[in-house]
CSV table of C-alpha atoms in Angstrom, one decimal:
chain,number,residue,atom,x,y,z
E,166,UNK,CA,-106.6,-54.4,-83.7
E,167,UNK,CA,-104.3,-55.0,-80.8
E,168,UNK,CA,-106.7,-56.0,-78.0
E,169,UNK,CA,-109.2,-58.8,-77.4
E,170,UNK,CA,-111.9,-58.9,-74.7
E,171,UNK,CA,-113.5,-62.2,-73.7
E,172,UNK,CA,-116.7,-62.0,-71.6
E,173,UNK,CA,-117.5,-64.6,-69.0
E,174,UNK,CA,-121.0,-63.6,-67.7
E,175,UNK,CA,-121.3,-66.0,-64.8
E,176,UNK,CA,-121.3,-65.0,-61.1
E,177,UNK,CA,-121.7,-66.9,-57.8
E,178,UNK,CA,-123.3,-63.7,-56.4
E,179,UNK,CA,-125.0,-60.8,-58.2
E,180,UNK,CA,-123.6,-57.5,-56.8
E,181,UNK,CA,-126.2,-54.9,-56.0
E,182,UNK,CA,-124.7,-52.2,-58.2
E,183,UNK,CA,-123.8,-54.2,-61.2
E,184,UNK,CA,-125.5,-53.8,-64.6
E,185,UNK,CA,-123.0,-55.7,-66.7
E,186,UNK,CA,-124.1,-58.8,-68.7
E,187,UNK,CA,-124.1,-61.4,-66.0
E,188,UNK,CA,-126.2,-64.3,-64.6
E,189,UNK,CA,-126.1,-66.5,-61.5
E,190,UNK,CA,-124.0,-69.4,-62.5
E,191,UNK,CA,-126.1,-72.2,-60.9
E,192,UNK,CA,-127.9,-74.3,-63.5
E,193,UNK,CA,-126.5,-72.3,-66.4
E,194,UNK,CA,-125.1,-74.1,-69.6
E,195,UNK,CA,-121.6,-73.0,-68.8
E,196,UNK,CA,-119.8,-75.6,-71.0
E,197,UNK,CA,-122.0,-74.8,-74.0
E,198,UNK,CA,-121.3,-71.2,-73.4
E,199,UNK,CA,-117.6,-71.7,-73.4
E,200,UNK,CA,-117.9,-73.7,-76.7
E,201,UNK,CA,-119.8,-70.8,-78.2
E,202,UNK,CA,-117.3,-68.3,-77.0
E,203,UNK,CA,-114.5,-70.3,-78.6
E,204,UNK,CA,-116.5,-70.6,-81.8
E,205,UNK,CA,-117.1,-66.8,-81.9
E,206,UNK,CA,-113.3,-66.2,-81.6
E,207,UNK,CA,-112.6,-68.7,-84.4
E,208,UNK,CA,-115.2,-67.0,-86.6
E,209,UNK,CA,-113.6,-63.6,-86.0
E,210,UNK,CA,-110.1,-64.9,-86.6
E,211,UNK,CA,-111.3,-66.5,-89.9
E,212,UNK,CA,-112.4,-63.0,-91.0
E,213,UNK,CA,-109.1,-61.4,-89.9
E,214,UNK,CA,-106.4,-63.9,-90.9
E,215,UNK,CA,-103.6,-61.3,-90.7
E,216,UNK,CA,-104.3,-60.5,-87.1
E,217,UNK,CA,-101.0,-60.6,-85.1
E,218,UNK,CA,-99.1,-58.5,-82.6
E,219,UNK,CA,-101.9,-58.6,-80.0
E,220,UNK,CA,-100.9,-56.4,-77.0
E,221,UNK,CA,-103.8,-57.2,-74.7
E,222,UNK,CA,-106.1,-60.1,-73.8
E,223,UNK,CA,-108.6,-59.3,-71.2
E,224,UNK,CA,-111.0,-61.8,-69.7
E,225,UNK,CA,-113.8,-60.0,-67.8
E,226,UNK,CA,-117.3,-60.5,-66.6
E,227,UNK,CA,-119.3,-61.4,-64.7
E,228,UNK,CA,-116.7,-63.3,-62.8
E,229,UNK,CA,-114.3,-65.4,-64.8
E,230,UNK,CA,-113.0,-67.1,-61.7
E,231,UNK,CA,-116.6,-68.3,-61.0
E,232,UNK,CA,-115.8,-71.1,-63.5
E,233,UNK,CA,-114.7,-74.4,-61.9
E,234,UNK,CA,-111.1,-75.6,-62.3
E,235,UNK,CA,-111.9,-77.8,-65.4
E,236,UNK,CA,-113.9,-75.0,-67.1
E,237,UNK,CA,-111.2,-72.4,-66.5
E,238,UNK,CA,-108.5,-74.9,-67.7
E,239,UNK,CA,-110.4,-75.4,-70.9
E,240,UNK,CA,-110.8,-71.7,-71.5
E,241,UNK,CA,-107.1,-71.1,-70.8
E,242,UNK,CA,-106.0,-73.9,-73.1
E,243,UNK,CA,-108.1,-72.5,-75.9
E,244,UNK,CA,-106.5,-69.1,-75.5
E,245,UNK,CA,-103.0,-70.6,-75.3
E,246,UNK,CA,-103.6,-72.5,-78.5
E,247,UNK,CA,-105.5,-69.9,-80.5
E,248,UNK,CA,-104.5,-66.4,-79.3
E,249,UNK,CA,-101.1,-66.5,-77.6
E,250,UNK,CA,-99.4,-67.5,-80.9
E,251,UNK,CA,-100.7,-64.1,-82.3
E,252,UNK,CA,-99.5,-62.1,-79.3
E,253,UNK,CA,-96.7,-59.6,-79.1
E,254,UNK,CA,-93.7,-60.2,-76.8
E,255,UNK,CA,-95.1,-57.5,-74.5
E,256,UNK,CA,-98.6,-59.0,-74.1
E,257,UNK,CA,-100.7,-57.9,-71.2
E,258,UNK,CA,-103.0,-60.8,-70.3
E,259,UNK,CA,-105.5,-59.8,-67.6
E,260,UNK,CA,-108.1,-61.9,-65.8
E,261,UNK,CA,-110.7,-60.3,-63.5
E,262,UNK,CA,-111.2,-62.1,-60.2
E,263,UNK,CA,-112.9,-61.8,-56.9
E,264,UNK,CA,-110.5,-62.0,-53.9
E,265,UNK,CA,-112.2,-65.1,-52.4
E,266,UNK,CA,-111.7,-67.0,-55.7
E,267,UNK,CA,-108.0,-66.7,-55.7
E,268,UNK,CA,-106.6,-69.6,-53.9
E,269,UNK,CA,-103.2,-71.3,-54.6
E,270,UNK,CA,-104.4,-73.8,-57.2
E,271,UNK,CA,-106.4,-71.2,-59.1
E,272,UNK,CA,-103.6,-68.7,-59.1
E,273,UNK,CA,-101.1,-71.4,-60.3
E,274,UNK,CA,-103.6,-72.4,-63.0
E,275,UNK,CA,-103.9,-68.8,-64.2
E,276,UNK,CA,-100.2,-68.2,-64.3
E,277,UNK,CA,-99.4,-71.5,-66.0
E,278,UNK,CA,-102.1,-70.6,-68.6
E,279,UNK,CA,-100.2,-67.5,-69.5
E,280,UNK,CA,-102.0,-64.7,-67.6
E,281,UNK,CA,-99.6,-62.1,-66.3
E,282,UNK,CA,-102.0,-59.5,-64.8
E,283,UNK,CA,-104.9,-59.8,-62.3
E,284,UNK,CA,-107.7,-57.3,-61.9
E,285,UNK,CA,-109.1,-57.9,-58.4
E,286,UNK,CA,-112.5,-56.6,-57.4
E,287,UNK,CA,-112.0,-55.6,-53.8
E,288,UNK,CA,-114.3,-52.4,-53.9
E,289,UNK,CA,-114.1,-51.7,-50.1
E,290,UNK,CA,-112.4,-52.9,-46.9
E,291,UNK,CA,-115.3,-52.5,-44.5
E,292,UNK,CA,-117.5,-55.5,-43.7
E,293,UNK,CA,-120.7,-53.4,-43.6
E,294,UNK,CA,-120.0,-51.9,-47.0
E,295,UNK,CA,-119.1,-55.2,-48.6
E,296,UNK,CA,-122.3,-56.8,-47.3
E,297,UNK,CA,-124.3,-53.8,-48.6
E,298,UNK,CA,-122.7,-54.1,-52.1
E,299,UNK,CA,-123.5,-57.8,-52.2
E,300,UNK,CA,-119.8,-58.9,-52.2
E,301,UNK,CA,-118.9,-62.3,-50.8
E,302,UNK,CA,-115.4,-61.7,-49.6
E,303,UNK,CA,-114.3,-60.2,-46.4
E,304,UNK,CA,-112.2,-57.1,-45.7
E,305,UNK,CA,-109.0,-59.1,-45.0
E,306,UNK,CA,-109.3,-61.6,-47.9
E,307,UNK,CA,-107.0,-59.5,-50.2
E,308,UNK,CA,-104.3,-59.4,-47.5
E,309,UNK,CA,-104.1,-63.2,-47.8
E,310,UNK,CA,-104.3,-63.3,-51.6
E,311,UNK,CA,-101.6,-60.9,-52.5
E,312,UNK,CA,-98.6,-62.8,-51.0
E,313,UNK,CA,-99.8,-66.0,-52.7
E,314,UNK,CA,-100.1,-64.3,-56.1
E,315,UNK,CA,-96.6,-62.9,-55.7
E,316,UNK,CA,-95.2,-66.3,-54.8
E,317,UNK,CA,-96.9,-67.8,-57.9
E,318,UNK,CA,-95.2,-65.1,-60.0
E,319,UNK,CA,-97.7,-62.3,-60.7
E,320,UNK,CA,-95.9,-59.0,-60.8
E,321,UNK,CA,-98.8,-56.9,-62.2
E,322,UNK,CA,-101.7,-56.6,-59.8
E,323,UNK,CA,-104.6,-54.2,-60.1
E,324,UNK,CA,-107.3,-53.6,-57.5
E,325,UNK,CA,-110.8,-52.1,-58.0
E,326,UNK,CA,-112.2,-49.7,-55.4
E,327,UNK,CA,-115.5,-47.8,-55.2
E,328,UNK,CA,-116.5,-44.5,-53.6
E,329,UNK,CA,-119.7,-42.6,-53.1
E,330,UNK,CA,-121.2,-45.8,-51.7
E,331,UNK,CA,-124.4,-45.8,-49.5
E,332,UNK,CA,-123.3,-45.3,-45.9
E,333,UNK,CA,-119.6,-44.8,-46.8
E,334,UNK,CA,-117.8,-42.1,-44.9
E,335,UNK,CA,-114.7,-40.2,-45.8
E,336,UNK,CA,-112.9,-42.1,-43.0
E,337,UNK,CA,-114.0,-45.4,-44.6
E,338,UNK,CA,-112.7,-44.3,-48.0
E,339,UNK,CA,-109.3,-43.2,-46.7
E,340,UNK,CA,-109.0,-46.4,-44.8
E,341,UNK,CA,-109.7,-48.4,-48.1
E,342,UNK,CA,-107.1,-46.3,-49.9
E,343,UNK,CA,-104.5,-47.0,-47.3
E,344,UNK,CA,-105.3,-50.7,-47.1
E,345,UNK,CA,-105.1,-51.2,-50.8
E,346,UNK,CA,-101.8,-49.3,-51.4
E,347,UNK,CA,-100.2,-50.9,-48.3
E,348,UNK,CA,-100.2,-54.1,-50.3
E,349,UNK,CA,-97.7,-52.8,-52.8
E,350,UNK,CA,-100.0,-53.2,-55.8
E,351,UNK,CA,-99.1,-51.8,-59.3
E,352,UNK,CA,-102.5,-50.4,-60.3
E,353,UNK,CA,-105.7,-49.1,-58.9
E,354,UNK,CA,-109.0,-48.4,-60.6
E,355,UNK,CA,-111.3,-46.3,-58.5
E,356,UNK,CA,-114.9,-45.6,-59.5
E,357,UNK,CA,-117.7,-43.4,-58.1
E,358,UNK,CA,-120.9,-45.4,-57.7
E,359,UNK,CA,-123.4,-44.9,-60.6
E,360,UNK,CA,-127.0,-46.1,-59.9
E,361,UNK,CA,-127.8,-48.1,-63.0
E,362,UNK,CA,-131.3,-49.4,-64.0
E,363,UNK,CA,-132.2,-53.0,-63.3
E,364,UNK,CA,-130.0,-53.3,-60.2
E,365,UNK,CA,-130.8,-53.8,-56.6
E,366,UNK,CA,-129.5,-50.3,-55.8
E,367,UNK,CA,-131.7,-48.8,-58.5
E,368,UNK,CA,-134.8,-50.3,-56.9
E,369,UNK,CA,-133.7,-49.2,-53.4
E,370,UNK,CA,-132.9,-45.7,-54.7
E,371,UNK,CA,-136.4,-45.4,-56.3
E,372,UNK,CA,-138.0,-46.2,-52.9
E,373,UNK,CA,-135.7,-43.7,-51.0
E,374,UNK,CA,-133.9,-46.5,-49.2
E,375,UNK,CA,-130.4,-45.9,-50.4
E,376,UNK,CA,-128.4,-43.4,-48.2
E,377,UNK,CA,-125.9,-42.0,-50.7
E,378,UNK,CA,-123.2,-39.4,-49.9
E,379,UNK,CA,-124.1,-35.8,-51.0
E,380,UNK,CA,-122.3,-34.5,-54.1
E,381,UNK,CA,-119.7,-32.5,-52.0
E,382,UNK,CA,-118.7,-35.6,-50.1
E,383,UNK,CA,-118.3,-37.6,-53.3
E,384,UNK,CA,-116.1,-34.8,-54.7
E,385,UNK,CA,-114.0,-34.8,-51.5
E,386,UNK,CA,-113.5,-38.6,-51.8
E,387,UNK,CA,-112.3,-38.1,-55.4
E,388,UNK,CA,-109.8,-35.4,-54.3
E,389,UNK,CA,-108.4,-37.5,-51.5
E,390,UNK,CA,-108.1,-40.4,-54.0
E,391,UNK,CA,-105.8,-38.3,-56.3
E,392,UNK,CA,-103.7,-37.0,-53.4
E,393,UNK,CA,-103.3,-40.4,-51.8
E,394,UNK,CA,-102.3,-42.2,-55.0
E,395,UNK,CA,-99.8,-39.6,-55.9
E,396,UNK,CA,-98.2,-39.8,-52.4
E,397,UNK,CA,-98.0,-43.6,-52.8
E,398,UNK,CA,-96.3,-43.4,-56.2
E,399,UNK,CA,-99.3,-44.4,-58.3
E,400,UNK,CA,-99.7,-41.7,-61.0
E,401,UNK,CA,-103.1,-40.8,-62.4
E,402,UNK,CA,-103.1,-41.5,-66.1
E,403,UNK,CA,-106.9,-41.5,-66.6
E,404,UNK,CA,-109.9,-40.1,-64.7
E,405,UNK,CA,-110.4,-43.2,-62.6
E,406,UNK,CA,-107.0,-45.1,-63.0
E,407,UNK,CA,-103.7,-44.9,-61.3
E,408,UNK,CA,-100.5,-46.9,-61.9
E,409,UNK,CA,-96.9,-47.2,-61.1
E,410,UNK,CA,-94.8,-46.1,-64.1
E,411,UNK,CA,-94.9,-48.8,-66.8
E,412,UNK,CA,-98.0,-50.5,-65.4
E,413,UNK,CA,-100.7,-48.5,-67.1
E,414,UNK,CA,-103.4,-50.8,-68.5
E,415,UNK,CA,-102.8,-51.4,-72.1
E,416,UNK,CA,-106.3,-52.8,-72.6
E,417,UNK,CA,-108.0,-49.8,-71.2
E,418,UNK,CA,-105.7,-47.5,-73.1
E,419,UNK,CA,-107.0,-49.2,-76.3
E,420,UNK,CA,-110.4,-47.9,-75.5
E,421,UNK,CA,-109.3,-44.4,-74.5
E,422,UNK,CA,-107.1,-44.1,-77.6
E,423,UNK,CA,-110.1,-44.9,-79.7
E,424,UNK,CA,-108.5,-47.9,-81.3
E,425,UNK,CA,-110.2,-51.0,-82.6
E,426,UNK,CA,-110.6,-54.2,-80.6
E,427,UNK,CA,-112.3,-57.6,-80.7
E,428,UNK,CA,-115.1,-58.2,-78.2
E,429,UNK,CA,-116.4,-61.8,-77.8
E,430,UNK,CA,-119.1,-63.2,-75.5
E,431,UNK,CA,-122.6,-62.6,-74.4
E,432,UNK,CA,-123.3,-58.8,-74.4
E,433,UNK,CA,-119.7,-58.0,-75.4
E,434,UNK,CA,-119.0,-54.8,-77.3
E,435,UNK,CA,-116.4,-54.7,-80.1
E,436,UNK,CA,-115.0,-52.2,-82.6
E,437,UNK,CA,-113.9,-53.9,-85.8
E,438,UNK,CA,-113.2,-52.5,-89.3
E,439,UNK,CA,-115.0,-49.3,-88.5
E,440,UNK,CA,-118.0,-51.0,-87.0
E,441,UNK,CA,-119.2,-50.8,-83.4
E,442,UNK,CA,-120.7,-54.2,-82.5
E,443,UNK,CA,-122.9,-55.4,-79.6
E,444,UNK,CA,-123.4,-59.1,-79.1
E,445,UNK,CA,-126.7,-60.8,-78.2
E,446,UNK,CA,-126.9,-60.8,-74.4
E,447,UNK,CA,-129.1,-63.6,-73.0
E,448,UNK,CA,-127.0,-66.7,-72.7
E,449,UNK,CA,-129.2,-69.1,-74.6
E,450,UNK,CA,-129.8,-66.6,-77.4
E,451,UNK,CA,-126.1,-65.9,-77.6
E,452,UNK,CA,-125.3,-69.6,-78.0
E,453,UNK,CA,-127.9,-69.9,-80.7
E,454,UNK,CA,-126.6,-66.8,-82.5
E,455,UNK,CA,-123.1,-68.1,-82.6
E,456,UNK,CA,-124.2,-71.4,-83.9
E,457,UNK,CA,-126.0,-69.5,-86.6
E,458,UNK,CA,-122.7,-67.7,-87.3
E,459,UNK,CA,-123.9,-64.2,-86.3
E,460,UNK,CA,-123.4,-63.3,-82.6
E,461,UNK,CA,-123.8,-59.6,-83.2
E,462,UNK,CA,-127.1,-58.0,-82.2
E,463,UNK,CA,-126.0,-54.6,-83.4
E,464,UNK,CA,-123.6,-53.7,-86.1
E,465,UNK,CA,-123.1,-49.9,-86.5
E,466,UNK,CA,-120.8,-48.2,-89.1
E,467,UNK,CA,-119.2,-45.4,-87.2
E,468,UNK,CA,-119.3,-42.2,-89.2
E,469,UNK,CA,-116.2,-39.9,-89.5
E,470,UNK,CA,-117.9,-37.3,-87.3
E,471,UNK,CA,-118.7,-40.0,-84.7
E,472,UNK,CA,-115.0,-41.1,-84.8
E,473,UNK,CA,-113.9,-37.6,-84.3
E,474,UNK,CA,-116.3,-37.1,-81.3
E,475,UNK,CA,-115.1,-40.3,-79.8
E,476,UNK,CA,-111.4,-39.4,-80.3
E,477,UNK,CA,-112.0,-36.3,-78.2
E,478,UNK,CA,-114.3,-37.5,-75.4
E,479,UNK,CA,-112.4,-40.8,-74.9
E,480,UNK,CA,-109.0,-39.2,-75.3
E,481,UNK,CA,-109.7,-36.4,-72.8
E,482,UNK,CA,-110.3,-39.0,-70.1
E,483,UNK,CA,-106.5,-39.5,-70.1
E,484,UNK,CA,-104.1,-37.2,-68.2
E,485,UNK,CA,-102.1,-36.9,-71.4
E,486,UNK,CA,-105.2,-35.7,-73.2
E,487,UNK,CA,-105.6,-35.5,-77.0
E,488,UNK,CA,-102.8,-34.7,-79.4
E,489,UNK,CA,-104.3,-32.3,-81.9
E,490,UNK,CA,-101.5,-32.9,-84.5
E,491,UNK,CA,-102.2,-36.7,-84.2
E,492,UNK,CA,-106.0,-35.9,-84.5
E,493,UNK,CA,-105.4,-34.1,-87.8
E,494,UNK,CA,-103.1,-36.8,-89.1
E,495,UNK,CA,-105.5,-39.6,-88.1
E,496,UNK,CA,-108.5,-38.1,-89.9
E,497,UNK,CA,-106.5,-36.5,-92.8
E,498,UNK,CA,-108.2,-33.1,-92.3
E,499,UNK,CA,-108.1,-30.0,-90.1
E,500,UNK,CA,-110.3,-29.9,-87.0
E,501,UNK,CA,-113.8,-28.9,-88.1
E,502,UNK,CA,-114.7,-25.3,-87.3
E,503,UNK,CA,-117.4,-26.5,-84.9
E,504,UNK,CA,-114.9,-28.5,-82.9
E,505,UNK,CA,-112.4,-25.6,-82.7
E,506,UNK,CA,-115.2,-23.2,-81.5
E,507,UNK,CA,-116.2,-25.7,-78.8
E,508,UNK,CA,-112.6,-26.1,-77.7
E,509,UNK,CA,-112.2,-22.4,-77.4
E,510,UNK,CA,-115.4,-22.1,-75.4
E,511,UNK,CA,-114.2,-24.8,-73.0
E,512,UNK,CA,-110.9,-23.0,-72.7
E,513,UNK,CA,-112.6,-19.8,-71.8
E,514,UNK,CA,-114.5,-21.6,-69.1
E,515,UNK,CA,-111.1,-23.0,-67.9
E,516,UNK,CA,-112.3,-26.6,-68.4
E,517,UNK,CA,-109.7,-27.3,-71.1
E,518,UNK,CA,-106.1,-26.3,-71.5
E,519,UNK,CA,-103.7,-26.6,-74.5
E,520,UNK,CA,-100.0,-26.9,-74.4
E,521,UNK,CA,-97.6,-28.0,-77.2
E,522,UNK,CA,-100.6,-29.3,-79.2
E,523,UNK,CA,-101.9,-31.4,-76.2
E,524,UNK,CA,-105.5,-30.8,-75.2
E,525,UNK,CA,-106.3,-31.7,-71.6
E,526,UNK,CA,-108.9,-31.3,-69.0
E,527,UNK,CA,-107.9,-28.8,-66.4
E,528,UNK,CA,-108.2,-29.4,-62.6
E,529,UNK,CA,-111.5,-27.5,-62.8
E,530,UNK,CA,-112.6,-29.6,-65.8
E,531,UNK,CA,-111.7,-33.0,-64.5
E,532,UNK,CA,-114.7,-33.3,-62.0
E,533,UNK,CA,-116.9,-31.9,-64.8
E,534,UNK,CA,-115.6,-34.3,-67.4
E,535,UNK,CA,-119.1,-35.4,-68.6
E,536,UNK,CA,-120.1,-31.8,-69.3
E,537,UNK,CA,-116.9,-31.4,-71.4
E,538,UNK,CA,-117.4,-34.7,-73.3
E,539,UNK,CA,-121.1,-33.9,-74.1
E,540,UNK,CA,-120.1,-30.5,-75.6
E,541,UNK,CA,-118.5,-32.4,-78.6
E,542,UNK,CA,-121.6,-34.5,-79.4
E,543,UNK,CA,-124.0,-33.6,-82.2
E,544,UNK,CA,-122.2,-30.6,-83.5
E,545,UNK,CA,-123.0,-29.5,-87.0
E,546,UNK,CA,-119.9,-30.4,-89.0
E,547,UNK,CA,-119.6,-29.7,-92.7
């Protein structure tokens, strides 16, 4: 295990599209939660005393920067004491943040605490769209934040953007791309809106009150994303992620390389010793579960076939694709016949290509990635 994810489920505003494990921070037992999170990490480290060489620590949410200064300091001190001694010299230490949370004192606190990468949720640069998303920052907030972050010493900044939004035009999207890359950032994550159950957008969509772009417009936005990023020197290394050379996210690559990682916090997912784990999600129940020594709500032993399926559909998200020789070496067996047949069928459809043992999505296959991934699920493998 080379990566650790810590979940902070608190937000000052619930965004209308978000289905992650989160709650409105007011009147929540934040301090008790942080104690439980620390205890879960300690329990995990007790079970894995040989853990060292950590390459990525990622604090996500929710909104980690929704914590007040004292709470955030406490969390950072715990990480500095407990996890940083186990880290490699090339540690990527990321904290998610909203632009309007990143003032000078907060940025200094994060940097002094050891963080060296920020993942900033901008999403859009148009006031109407930001309001529609339920965001609390303005279109110009990031312009003010980036110079402060640079002065504090952050040299690895990532910005999240969204397309396919209700009421979003191609011109809006291209403007957001230009605004983001004009700031000289090292990394961009850009996601098409997915309408998830139990969100404000889901309820509006059910009532026919969410004016979404048609499929062709969404595809055009994705195409312009790829072209713009390439022109700006941010190379696509995964379906939704772009980076300047050397700034690819180590944490996300852990997921796409199908490697194990620790996940701690309410609703957090992990992959430890061949088991996929899901933590108890409600805050109070999570705290009680940790105090009882068992934060996991689900504990699933991943079968060899499931591991092989995941190796393919996660790895194919990357521009580098899947190394077939590495696949064979990792599982100690030739590719099952059913997998080889499926690969051949997808090649015939020109959705996959193979060169020098690397299996990749084609240009035609990239927008149809979900169709390709699903083709590998549930095959009869002897």
